[in-house]
Coordinates of C-alpha atoms and ligand atoms in Angstrom, one line a residue:
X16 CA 37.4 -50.7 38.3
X17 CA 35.0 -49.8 41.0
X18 CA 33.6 -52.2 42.9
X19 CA 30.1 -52.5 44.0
X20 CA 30.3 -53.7 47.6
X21 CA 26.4 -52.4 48.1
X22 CA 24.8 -55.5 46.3
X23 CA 27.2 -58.1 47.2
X24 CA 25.3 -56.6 51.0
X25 CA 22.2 -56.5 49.7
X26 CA 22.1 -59.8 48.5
X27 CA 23.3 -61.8 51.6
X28 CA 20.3 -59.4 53.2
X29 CA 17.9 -60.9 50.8
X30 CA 19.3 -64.6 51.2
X31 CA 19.9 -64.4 55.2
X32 CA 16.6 -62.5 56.2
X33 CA 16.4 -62.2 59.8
X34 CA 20.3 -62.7 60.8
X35 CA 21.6 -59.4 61.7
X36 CA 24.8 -60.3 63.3
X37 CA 25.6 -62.3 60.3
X38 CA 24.8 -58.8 58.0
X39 CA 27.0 -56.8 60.8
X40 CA 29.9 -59.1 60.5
X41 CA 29.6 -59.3 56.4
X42 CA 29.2 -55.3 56.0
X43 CA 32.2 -55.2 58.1
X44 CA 34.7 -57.3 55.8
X45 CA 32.9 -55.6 52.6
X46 CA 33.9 -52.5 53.4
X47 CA 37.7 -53.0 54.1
X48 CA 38.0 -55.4 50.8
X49 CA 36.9 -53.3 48.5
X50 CA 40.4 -52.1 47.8
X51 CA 41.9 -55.3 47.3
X52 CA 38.7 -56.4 44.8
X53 CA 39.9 -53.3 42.8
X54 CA 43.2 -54.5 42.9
X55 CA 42.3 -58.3 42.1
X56 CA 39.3 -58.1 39.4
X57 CA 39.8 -61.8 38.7
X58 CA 38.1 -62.2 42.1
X59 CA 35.2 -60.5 41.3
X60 CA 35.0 -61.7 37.5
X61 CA 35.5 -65.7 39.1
X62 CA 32.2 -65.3 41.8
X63 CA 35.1 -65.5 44.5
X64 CA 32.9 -62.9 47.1
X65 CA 29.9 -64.6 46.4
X66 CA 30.8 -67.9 47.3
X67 CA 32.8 -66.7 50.0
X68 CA 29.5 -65.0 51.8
X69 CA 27.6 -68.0 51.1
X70 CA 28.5 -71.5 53.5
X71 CA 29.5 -74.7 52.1
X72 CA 27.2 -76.9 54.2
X73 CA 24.8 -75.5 57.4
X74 CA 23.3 -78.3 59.0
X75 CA 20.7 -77.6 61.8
X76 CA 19.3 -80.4 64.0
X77 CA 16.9 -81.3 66.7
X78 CA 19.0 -82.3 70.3
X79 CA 16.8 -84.1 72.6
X80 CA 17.5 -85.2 76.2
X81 CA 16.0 -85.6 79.4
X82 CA 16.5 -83.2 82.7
X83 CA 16.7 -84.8 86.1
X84 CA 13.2 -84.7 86.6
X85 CA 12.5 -86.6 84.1
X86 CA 10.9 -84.6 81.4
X87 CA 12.0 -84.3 77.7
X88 CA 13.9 -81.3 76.6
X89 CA 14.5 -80.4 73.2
X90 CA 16.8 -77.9 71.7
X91 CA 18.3 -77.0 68.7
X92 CA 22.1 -78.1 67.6
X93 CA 24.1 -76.0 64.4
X94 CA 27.2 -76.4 62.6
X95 CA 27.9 -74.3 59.7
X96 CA 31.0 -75.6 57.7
X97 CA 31.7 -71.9 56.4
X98 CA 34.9 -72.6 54.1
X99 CA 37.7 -75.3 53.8
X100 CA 39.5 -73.4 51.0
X101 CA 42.9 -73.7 52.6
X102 CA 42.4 -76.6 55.1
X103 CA 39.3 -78.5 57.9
X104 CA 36.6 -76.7 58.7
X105 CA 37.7 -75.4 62.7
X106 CA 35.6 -73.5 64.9
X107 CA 34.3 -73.5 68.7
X108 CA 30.5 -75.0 69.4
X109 CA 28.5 -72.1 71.8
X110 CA 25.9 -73.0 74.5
X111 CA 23.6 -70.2 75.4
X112 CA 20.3 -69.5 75.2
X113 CA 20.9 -66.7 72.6
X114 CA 22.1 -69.1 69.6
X115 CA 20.4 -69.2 66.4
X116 CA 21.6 -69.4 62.8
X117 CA 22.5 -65.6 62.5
X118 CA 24.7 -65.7 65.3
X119 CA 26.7 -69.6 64.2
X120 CA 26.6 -67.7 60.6
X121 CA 28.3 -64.9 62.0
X122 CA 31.3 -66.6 64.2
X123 CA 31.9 -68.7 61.4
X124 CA 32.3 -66.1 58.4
X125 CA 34.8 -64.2 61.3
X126 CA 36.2 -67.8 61.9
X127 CA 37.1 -68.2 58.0
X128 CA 39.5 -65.2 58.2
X129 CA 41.0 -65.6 61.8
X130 CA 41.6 -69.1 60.7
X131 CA 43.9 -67.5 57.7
X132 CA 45.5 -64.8 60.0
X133 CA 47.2 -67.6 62.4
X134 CA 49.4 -68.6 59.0
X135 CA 47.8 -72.1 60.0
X136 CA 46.1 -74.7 57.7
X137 CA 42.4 -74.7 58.6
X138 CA 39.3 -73.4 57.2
X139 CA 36.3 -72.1 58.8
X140 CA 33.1 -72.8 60.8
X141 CA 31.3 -72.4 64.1
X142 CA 28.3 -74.5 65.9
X143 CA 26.4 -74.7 68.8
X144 CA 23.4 -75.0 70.9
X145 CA 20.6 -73.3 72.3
X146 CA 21.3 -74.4 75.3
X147 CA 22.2 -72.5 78.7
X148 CA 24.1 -74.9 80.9
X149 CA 24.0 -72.4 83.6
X150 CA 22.2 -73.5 86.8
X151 CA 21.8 -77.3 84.4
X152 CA 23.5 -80.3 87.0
X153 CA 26.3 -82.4 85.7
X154 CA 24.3 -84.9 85.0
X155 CA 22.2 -82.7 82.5
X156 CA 24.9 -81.4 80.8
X157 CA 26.2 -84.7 80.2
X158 CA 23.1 -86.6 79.2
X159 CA 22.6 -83.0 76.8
X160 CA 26.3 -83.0 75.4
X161 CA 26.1 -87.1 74.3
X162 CA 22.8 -86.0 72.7
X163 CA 24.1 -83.4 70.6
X164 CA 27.3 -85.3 69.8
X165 CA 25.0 -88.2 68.7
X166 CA 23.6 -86.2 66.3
X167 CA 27.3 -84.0 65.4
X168 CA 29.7 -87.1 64.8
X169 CA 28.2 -87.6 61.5
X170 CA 29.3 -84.6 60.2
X171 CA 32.7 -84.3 61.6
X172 CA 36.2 -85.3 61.9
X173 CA 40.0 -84.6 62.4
X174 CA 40.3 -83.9 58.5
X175 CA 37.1 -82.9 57.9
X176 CA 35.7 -80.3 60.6
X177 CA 37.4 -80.0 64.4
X178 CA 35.1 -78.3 66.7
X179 CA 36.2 -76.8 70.3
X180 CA 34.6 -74.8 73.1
X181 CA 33.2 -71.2 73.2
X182 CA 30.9 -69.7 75.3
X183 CA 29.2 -71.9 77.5
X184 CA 31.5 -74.8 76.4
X185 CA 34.6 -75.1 78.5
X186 CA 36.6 -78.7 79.4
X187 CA 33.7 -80.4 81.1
X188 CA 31.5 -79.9 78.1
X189 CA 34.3 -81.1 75.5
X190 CA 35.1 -84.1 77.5
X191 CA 31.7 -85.2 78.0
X192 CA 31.3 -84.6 73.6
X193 CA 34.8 -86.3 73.2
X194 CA 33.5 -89.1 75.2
X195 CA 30.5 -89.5 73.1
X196 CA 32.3 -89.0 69.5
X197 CA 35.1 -92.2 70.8
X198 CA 32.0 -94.0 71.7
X199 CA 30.3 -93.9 68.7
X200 CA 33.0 -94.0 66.3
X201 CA 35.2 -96.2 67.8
X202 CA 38.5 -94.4 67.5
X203 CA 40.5 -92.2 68.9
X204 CA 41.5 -89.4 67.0
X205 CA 41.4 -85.2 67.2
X206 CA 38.2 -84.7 66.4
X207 CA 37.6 -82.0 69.1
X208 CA 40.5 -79.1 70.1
X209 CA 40.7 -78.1 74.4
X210 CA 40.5 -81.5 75.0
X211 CA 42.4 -82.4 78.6
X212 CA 45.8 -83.0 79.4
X213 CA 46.2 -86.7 79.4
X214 CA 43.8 -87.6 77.0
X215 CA 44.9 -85.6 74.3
X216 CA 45.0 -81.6 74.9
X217 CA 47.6 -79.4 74.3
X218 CA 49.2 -77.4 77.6
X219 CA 48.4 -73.6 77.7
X220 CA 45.3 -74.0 75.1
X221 CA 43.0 -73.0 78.1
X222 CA 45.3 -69.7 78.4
X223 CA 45.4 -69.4 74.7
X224 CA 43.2 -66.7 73.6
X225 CA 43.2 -64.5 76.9
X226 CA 47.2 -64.5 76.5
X227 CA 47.0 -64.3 73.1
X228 CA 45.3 -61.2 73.1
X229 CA 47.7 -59.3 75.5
X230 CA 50.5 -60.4 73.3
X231 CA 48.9 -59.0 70.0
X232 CA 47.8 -55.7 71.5
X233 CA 51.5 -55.4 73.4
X234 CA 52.6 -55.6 70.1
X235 CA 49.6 -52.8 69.1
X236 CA 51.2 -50.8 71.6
X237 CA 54.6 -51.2 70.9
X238 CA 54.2 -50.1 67.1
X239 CA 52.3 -47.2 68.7
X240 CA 55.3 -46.0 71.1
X241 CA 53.4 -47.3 74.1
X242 CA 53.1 -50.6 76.9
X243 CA 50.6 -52.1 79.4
X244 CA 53.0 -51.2 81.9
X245 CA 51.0 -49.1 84.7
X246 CA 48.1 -48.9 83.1
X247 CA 44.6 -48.8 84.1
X248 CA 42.8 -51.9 82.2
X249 CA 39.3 -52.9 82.5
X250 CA 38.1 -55.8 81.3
X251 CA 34.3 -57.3 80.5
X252 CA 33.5 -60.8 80.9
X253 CA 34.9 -63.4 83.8
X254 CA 35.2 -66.3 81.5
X255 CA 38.3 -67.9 79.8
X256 CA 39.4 -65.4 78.1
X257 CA 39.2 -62.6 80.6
X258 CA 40.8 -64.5 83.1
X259 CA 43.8 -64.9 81.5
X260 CA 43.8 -61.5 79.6
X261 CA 44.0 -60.5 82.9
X262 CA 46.4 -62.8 84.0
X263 CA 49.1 -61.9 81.5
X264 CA 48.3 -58.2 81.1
X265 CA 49.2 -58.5 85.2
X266 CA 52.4 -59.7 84.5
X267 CA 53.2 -56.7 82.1
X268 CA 52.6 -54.4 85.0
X269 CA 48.9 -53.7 83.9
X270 CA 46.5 -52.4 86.7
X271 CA 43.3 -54.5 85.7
X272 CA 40.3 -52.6 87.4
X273 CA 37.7 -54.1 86.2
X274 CA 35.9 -58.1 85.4
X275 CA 32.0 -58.7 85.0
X276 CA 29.9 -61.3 84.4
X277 CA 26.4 -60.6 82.9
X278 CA 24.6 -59.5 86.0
X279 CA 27.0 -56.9 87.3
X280 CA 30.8 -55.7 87.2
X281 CA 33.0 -55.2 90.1
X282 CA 35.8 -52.6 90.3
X283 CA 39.1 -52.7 92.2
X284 CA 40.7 -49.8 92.6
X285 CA 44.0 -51.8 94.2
X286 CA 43.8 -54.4 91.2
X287 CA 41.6 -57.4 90.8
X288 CA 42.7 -60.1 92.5
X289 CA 43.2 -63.0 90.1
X290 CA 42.8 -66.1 92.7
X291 CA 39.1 -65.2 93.7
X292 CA 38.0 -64.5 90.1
X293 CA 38.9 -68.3 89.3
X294 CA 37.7 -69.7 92.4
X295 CA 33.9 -68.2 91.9
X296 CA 33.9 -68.7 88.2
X297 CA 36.3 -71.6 87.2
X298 CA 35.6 -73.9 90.6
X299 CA 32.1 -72.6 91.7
X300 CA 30.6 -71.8 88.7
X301 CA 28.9 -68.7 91.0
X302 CA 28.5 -65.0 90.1
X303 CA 31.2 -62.2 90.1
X304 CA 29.3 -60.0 93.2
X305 CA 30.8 -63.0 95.4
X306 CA 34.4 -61.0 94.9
X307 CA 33.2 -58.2 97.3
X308 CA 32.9 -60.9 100.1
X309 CA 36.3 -61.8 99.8
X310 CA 37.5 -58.2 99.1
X311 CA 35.4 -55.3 101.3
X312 CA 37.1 -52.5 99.4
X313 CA 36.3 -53.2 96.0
X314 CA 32.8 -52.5 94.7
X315 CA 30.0 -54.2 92.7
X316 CA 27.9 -52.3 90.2
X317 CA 25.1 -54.3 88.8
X318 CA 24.0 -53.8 85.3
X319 CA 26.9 -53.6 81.9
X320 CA 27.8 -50.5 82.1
X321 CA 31.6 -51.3 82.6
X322 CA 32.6 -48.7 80.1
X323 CA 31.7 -45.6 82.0
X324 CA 35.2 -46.7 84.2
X325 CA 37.9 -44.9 83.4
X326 CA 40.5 -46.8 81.7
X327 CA 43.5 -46.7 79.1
X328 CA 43.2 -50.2 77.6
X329 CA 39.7 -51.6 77.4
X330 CA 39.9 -55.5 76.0
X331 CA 35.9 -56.4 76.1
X332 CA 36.2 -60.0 76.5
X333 CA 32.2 -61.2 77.0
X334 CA 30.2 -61.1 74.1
X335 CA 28.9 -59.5 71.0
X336 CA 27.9 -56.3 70.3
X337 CA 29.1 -55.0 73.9
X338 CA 30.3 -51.6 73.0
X339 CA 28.4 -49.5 70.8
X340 CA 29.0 -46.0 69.9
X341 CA 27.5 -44.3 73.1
X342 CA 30.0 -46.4 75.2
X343 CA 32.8 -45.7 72.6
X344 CA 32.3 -41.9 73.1
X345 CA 32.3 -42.6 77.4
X346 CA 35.6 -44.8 76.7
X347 CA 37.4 -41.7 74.4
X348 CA 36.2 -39.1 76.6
X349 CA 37.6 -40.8 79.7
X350 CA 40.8 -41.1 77.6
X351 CA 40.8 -44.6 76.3
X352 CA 43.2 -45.0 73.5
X353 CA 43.4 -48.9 72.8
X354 CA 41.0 -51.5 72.5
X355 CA 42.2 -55.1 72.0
X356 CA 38.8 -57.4 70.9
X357 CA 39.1 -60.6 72.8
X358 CA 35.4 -61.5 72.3
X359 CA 34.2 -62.2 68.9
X360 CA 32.7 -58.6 67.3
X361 CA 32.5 -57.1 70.3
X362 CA 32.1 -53.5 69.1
X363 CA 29.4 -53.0 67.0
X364 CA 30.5 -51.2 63.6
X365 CA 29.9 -47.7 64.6
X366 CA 32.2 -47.9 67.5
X367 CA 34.8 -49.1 65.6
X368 CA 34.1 -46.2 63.0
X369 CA 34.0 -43.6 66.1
X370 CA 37.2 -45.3 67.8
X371 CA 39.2 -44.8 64.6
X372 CA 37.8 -41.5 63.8
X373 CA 39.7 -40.9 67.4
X374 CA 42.6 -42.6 66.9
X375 CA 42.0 -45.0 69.3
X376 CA 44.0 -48.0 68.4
X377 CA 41.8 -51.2 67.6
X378 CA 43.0 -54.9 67.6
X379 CA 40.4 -56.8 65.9
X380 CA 38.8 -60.0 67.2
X381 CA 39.6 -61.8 64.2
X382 CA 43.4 -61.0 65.1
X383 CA 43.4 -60.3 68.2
X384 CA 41.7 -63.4 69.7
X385 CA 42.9 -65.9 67.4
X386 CA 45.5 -67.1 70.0
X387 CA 43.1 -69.6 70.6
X388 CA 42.3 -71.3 67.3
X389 CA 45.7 -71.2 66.8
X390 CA 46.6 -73.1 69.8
X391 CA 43.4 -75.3 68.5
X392 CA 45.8 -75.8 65.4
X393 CA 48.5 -76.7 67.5
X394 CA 47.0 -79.3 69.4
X395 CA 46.3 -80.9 66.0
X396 CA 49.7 -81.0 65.1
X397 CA 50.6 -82.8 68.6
X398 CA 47.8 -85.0 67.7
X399 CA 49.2 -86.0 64.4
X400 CA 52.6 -86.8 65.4
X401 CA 51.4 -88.2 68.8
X402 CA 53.9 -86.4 70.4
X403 CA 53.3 -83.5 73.3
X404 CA 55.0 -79.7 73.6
X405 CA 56.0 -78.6 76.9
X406 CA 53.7 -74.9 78.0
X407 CA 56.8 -73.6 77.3
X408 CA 57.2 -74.6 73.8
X409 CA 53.0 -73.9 73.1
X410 CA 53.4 -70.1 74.7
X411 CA 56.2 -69.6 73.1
X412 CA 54.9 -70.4 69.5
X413 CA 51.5 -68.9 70.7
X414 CA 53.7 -65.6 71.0
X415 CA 55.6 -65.2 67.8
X416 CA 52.2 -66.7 65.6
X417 CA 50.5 -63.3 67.7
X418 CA 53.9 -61.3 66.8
X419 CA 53.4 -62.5 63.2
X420 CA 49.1 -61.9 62.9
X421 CA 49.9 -58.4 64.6
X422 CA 52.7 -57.5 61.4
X423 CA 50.3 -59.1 58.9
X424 CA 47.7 -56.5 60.1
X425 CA 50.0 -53.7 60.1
X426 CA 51.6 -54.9 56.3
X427 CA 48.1 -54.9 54.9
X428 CA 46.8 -51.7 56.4
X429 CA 49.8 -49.5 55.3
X430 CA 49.9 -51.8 51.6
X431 CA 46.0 -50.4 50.7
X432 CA 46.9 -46.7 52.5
X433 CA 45.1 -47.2 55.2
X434 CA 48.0 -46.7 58.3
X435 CA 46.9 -47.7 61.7
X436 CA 43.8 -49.2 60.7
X437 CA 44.0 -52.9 61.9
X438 CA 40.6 -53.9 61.9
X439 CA 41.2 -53.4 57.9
X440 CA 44.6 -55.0 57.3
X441 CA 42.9 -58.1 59.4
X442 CA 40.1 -58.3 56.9
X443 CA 42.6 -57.8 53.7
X444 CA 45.6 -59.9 55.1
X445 CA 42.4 -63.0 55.9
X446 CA 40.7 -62.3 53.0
X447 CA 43.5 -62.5 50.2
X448 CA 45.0 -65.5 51.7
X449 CA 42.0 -67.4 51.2
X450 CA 40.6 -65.8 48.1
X451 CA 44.6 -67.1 46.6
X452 CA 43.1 -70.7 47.1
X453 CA 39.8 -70.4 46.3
X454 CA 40.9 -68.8 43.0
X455 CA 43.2 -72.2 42.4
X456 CA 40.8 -74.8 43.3
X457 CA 38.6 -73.9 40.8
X458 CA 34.6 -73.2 40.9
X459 CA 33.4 -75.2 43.6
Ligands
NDP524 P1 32.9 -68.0 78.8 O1 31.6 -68.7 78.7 O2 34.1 -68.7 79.5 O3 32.8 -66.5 79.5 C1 31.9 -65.6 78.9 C2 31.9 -64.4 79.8 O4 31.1 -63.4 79.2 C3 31.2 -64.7 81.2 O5 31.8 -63.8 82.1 C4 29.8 -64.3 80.9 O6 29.0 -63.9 82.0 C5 29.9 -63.1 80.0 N1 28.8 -62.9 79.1 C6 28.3 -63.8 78.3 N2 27.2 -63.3 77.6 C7 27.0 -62.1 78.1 C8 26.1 -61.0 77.8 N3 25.1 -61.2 76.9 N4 26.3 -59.9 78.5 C9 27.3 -59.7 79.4 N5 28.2 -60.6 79.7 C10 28.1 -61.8 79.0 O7 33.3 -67.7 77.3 P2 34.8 -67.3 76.7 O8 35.5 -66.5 77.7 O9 35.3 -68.6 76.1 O10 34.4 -66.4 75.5 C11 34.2 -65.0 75.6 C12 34.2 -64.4 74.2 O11 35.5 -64.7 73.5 C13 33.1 -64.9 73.2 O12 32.8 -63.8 72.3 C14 33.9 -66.0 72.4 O13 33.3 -66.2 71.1 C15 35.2 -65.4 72.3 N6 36.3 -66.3 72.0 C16 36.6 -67.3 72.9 C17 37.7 -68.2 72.6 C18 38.1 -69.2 73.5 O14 39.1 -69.8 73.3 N7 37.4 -69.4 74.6 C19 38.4 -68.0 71.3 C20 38.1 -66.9 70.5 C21 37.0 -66.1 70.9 P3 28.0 -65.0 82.7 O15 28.9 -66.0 83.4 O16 27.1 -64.2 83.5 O17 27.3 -65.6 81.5

């Protein structure tokens, strides 16, 4: 049977006009299932793909709140509840100015198969805000983070749909959201994942996804006859997750040379200096130029063009779309042969299609960054049984479910003759997990 993966496209293009990160994301997965569809007509024949493109429940709503002058501000709040087929809805919330459906619609369709790569029970979704807490005061973000929660608890809850942070919504926002939600409902309970030590978080979630993408492309490397050891790493982004990619690529004798923000990048030749990256972004909240005050030898280059550096190992840990083909070719031409996707779709299709066409090694974001849902997942567990694992005990389980993800992966892409290709045997490995229990359960 061959299977027509063109109008199952064409359709969510009709149906979704306007969200082109959502159509990226979809033609993406299309293109690496249509193997196993041929393999598993029943999933055609029983609508599985096109209730699998389509969400469950979207809800949009209006999140007012006032600044600290005074005035109204009104933005706009999302959750899409993508697919609960094999257990809650779980996804982060993002606060930037960016947001819109197409981009909610997007994480969460990615989120429904990370969710089944970490062998963990939980479905899919994503929300968030159009709001840009940068340069907002404490007291706005607060006043903003009750609104939207006022609004959110309705629709939420630790069986039903377990939000947690993303971009632009770190440990202040969730505590000020978790506040709200106890508030409200009265109860304490783990409605909300990267919730604090003390009041209900699980150690090494804020290291989750940074670490748990150097251990799935260490694995990457390993299957491929190579290490980080000595070599030269650069890195997008100075959030979360490039702080601690950097962090534990360090310790496995990496030379990061490269961390940006989006104003500018800095490079150090001698390594980047860990310490002054936290200090300016996780206790000033400042911009990454700052680092050449505390280091005269570095340099800052404003602008994204981080990918002209010369590197081995590029993990782009920002934001969407941040390498396309043009800065796929500088990365292969300067000798890049791995790329480990610590933001979500960072690589536009084509770079992906040119960096396989290379044999450059790609570790997808659905794989490679799900250290941090699954850690998400694992603070849910501690939650239930009202008990609390030592770092030691989250790290190491953190490891082997990145050990395990990374073999799924590799299983899958050599199962549907496609060797090497990750970015494929993460979409089959998700996909057929989930398609299994949708096919069970039945049309619903
Ligand atoms: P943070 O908000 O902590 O950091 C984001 C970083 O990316 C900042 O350095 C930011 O710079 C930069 N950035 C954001 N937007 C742009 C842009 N348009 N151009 C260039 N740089 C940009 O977010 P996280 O580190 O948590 O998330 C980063 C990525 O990882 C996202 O794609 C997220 O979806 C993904 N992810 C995060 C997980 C987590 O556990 N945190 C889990 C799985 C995926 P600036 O400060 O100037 O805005």
């Amino acid at each position: 049977m061959s299977v027509n993966i063109q109008k199952y496209l064409d359709e969510v293009k009709k149906r979704n006009p306007g969200e082109a990160e959502f159509h990226q994301a979809v033609e993406e997965v299309l293109e690496s299932i249509a193997p196993v569809l041929e393999k598993y007509p029943q999933y055609v024949e029983s609508g599985i793909v096109e209730r699998f493109l389509e969400p469950e429940r979207q809800i949009m709503f209006r999140v007012p709140w006032v600044d600290d002058n005074g005035k109204v501000q009104v933005n706009r709040g999302f959750r899409v509840q993508f697919n609960s087929a094999i257990g809650p809805y779980k996804g982060g919330l993002r606060f930037h100015p960016s947001v819109y459906l197409g981009i909610i619609k997007f994480l969460g369709f990615e989120q429904i198969l990370k969710n089944s790569l970490t062998t963990l029970p939980i479905g899919g979704g994503k929300g968030g805000c159009d709001f840009d807490p940068k340069g907002k005061s404490d007291a706005e973000v607060m006043r903003f983070c009750q609104s939207f929660m006022t609004e959110l608890c309705k629709y939420i809850g630790p069986n039903t749909d377990v939000p947690a942070g993303d971009i632009g919504v770190g440990g202040r926002e969730i505590g000020f959201m978790y506040g709200q939600y106890r508030r409200i409902q009265n109860e304490f309970t783990g409605v909300l994942t990267g919730k604090g030590i003390g009041w209900g978080g699980s150690l090494a979630r804020t290291q989750a996804t940074g670490y748990g993408l150097v251990y799935y492309t260490r694995e990457m490397l390993k299957a491929n006859g190579k290490s980080f050891k000595d070599q030269r790493v650069v890195i997008s982004g100075s959030g979360n997750v490039a702080i601690y990619a950097c962090e534990k690529a360090q310790s496995y004798g990496a030379n990061v040379i490269v961390v940006s923000d989006s104003n500018g990048y800095i490079i150090d030749e001698d390594g980047i200096k860990l310490e002054t990256v936290q200090r300016i972004k996780e206790v000033e909240r400042g911009r990454i130029s700052d680092y050449v005050k505390d280091h005269p030898t570095a340099k800052y280059v404003p602008g994204l063009d981080v990918w002209s550096v010369k590197c081995d190992i590029a993990l782009p840990c920002a934001t969407q779309n941040d390498i396309n083909e043009d800065s796929a070719k500088k990365l292969v031409a300067n000798g890049c042969y791995a790329v480990g996707e610590g933001a979500n779709m960072p690589c536009t299709n084509e770079a992906v299609k040119y960096f396989l066409s290379k044999g450059v090694h790609v570790g997808p974001a659905k794989a490679a960054n799900a250290g941090g849902v699954a850690t998400s997942a694992l603070e849910m567990s501690q939650n239930s049984m009202r008990l609390e694992w030592t770092f030691e005990e989250v790290d190491s389980k953190l490891d082997a479910i990145m050990t395990s993800i990374f073999e799924a992966c590799d299983t899958a892409s050599k199962e549907f003759g496609m060797p090497g290709n990750y970015v494929a045997g993460a979409n089959i490995a998700g996909f057929l997990k989930v398609a299994k229990a949708m096919y069970a359960q039945g049309v619903i």
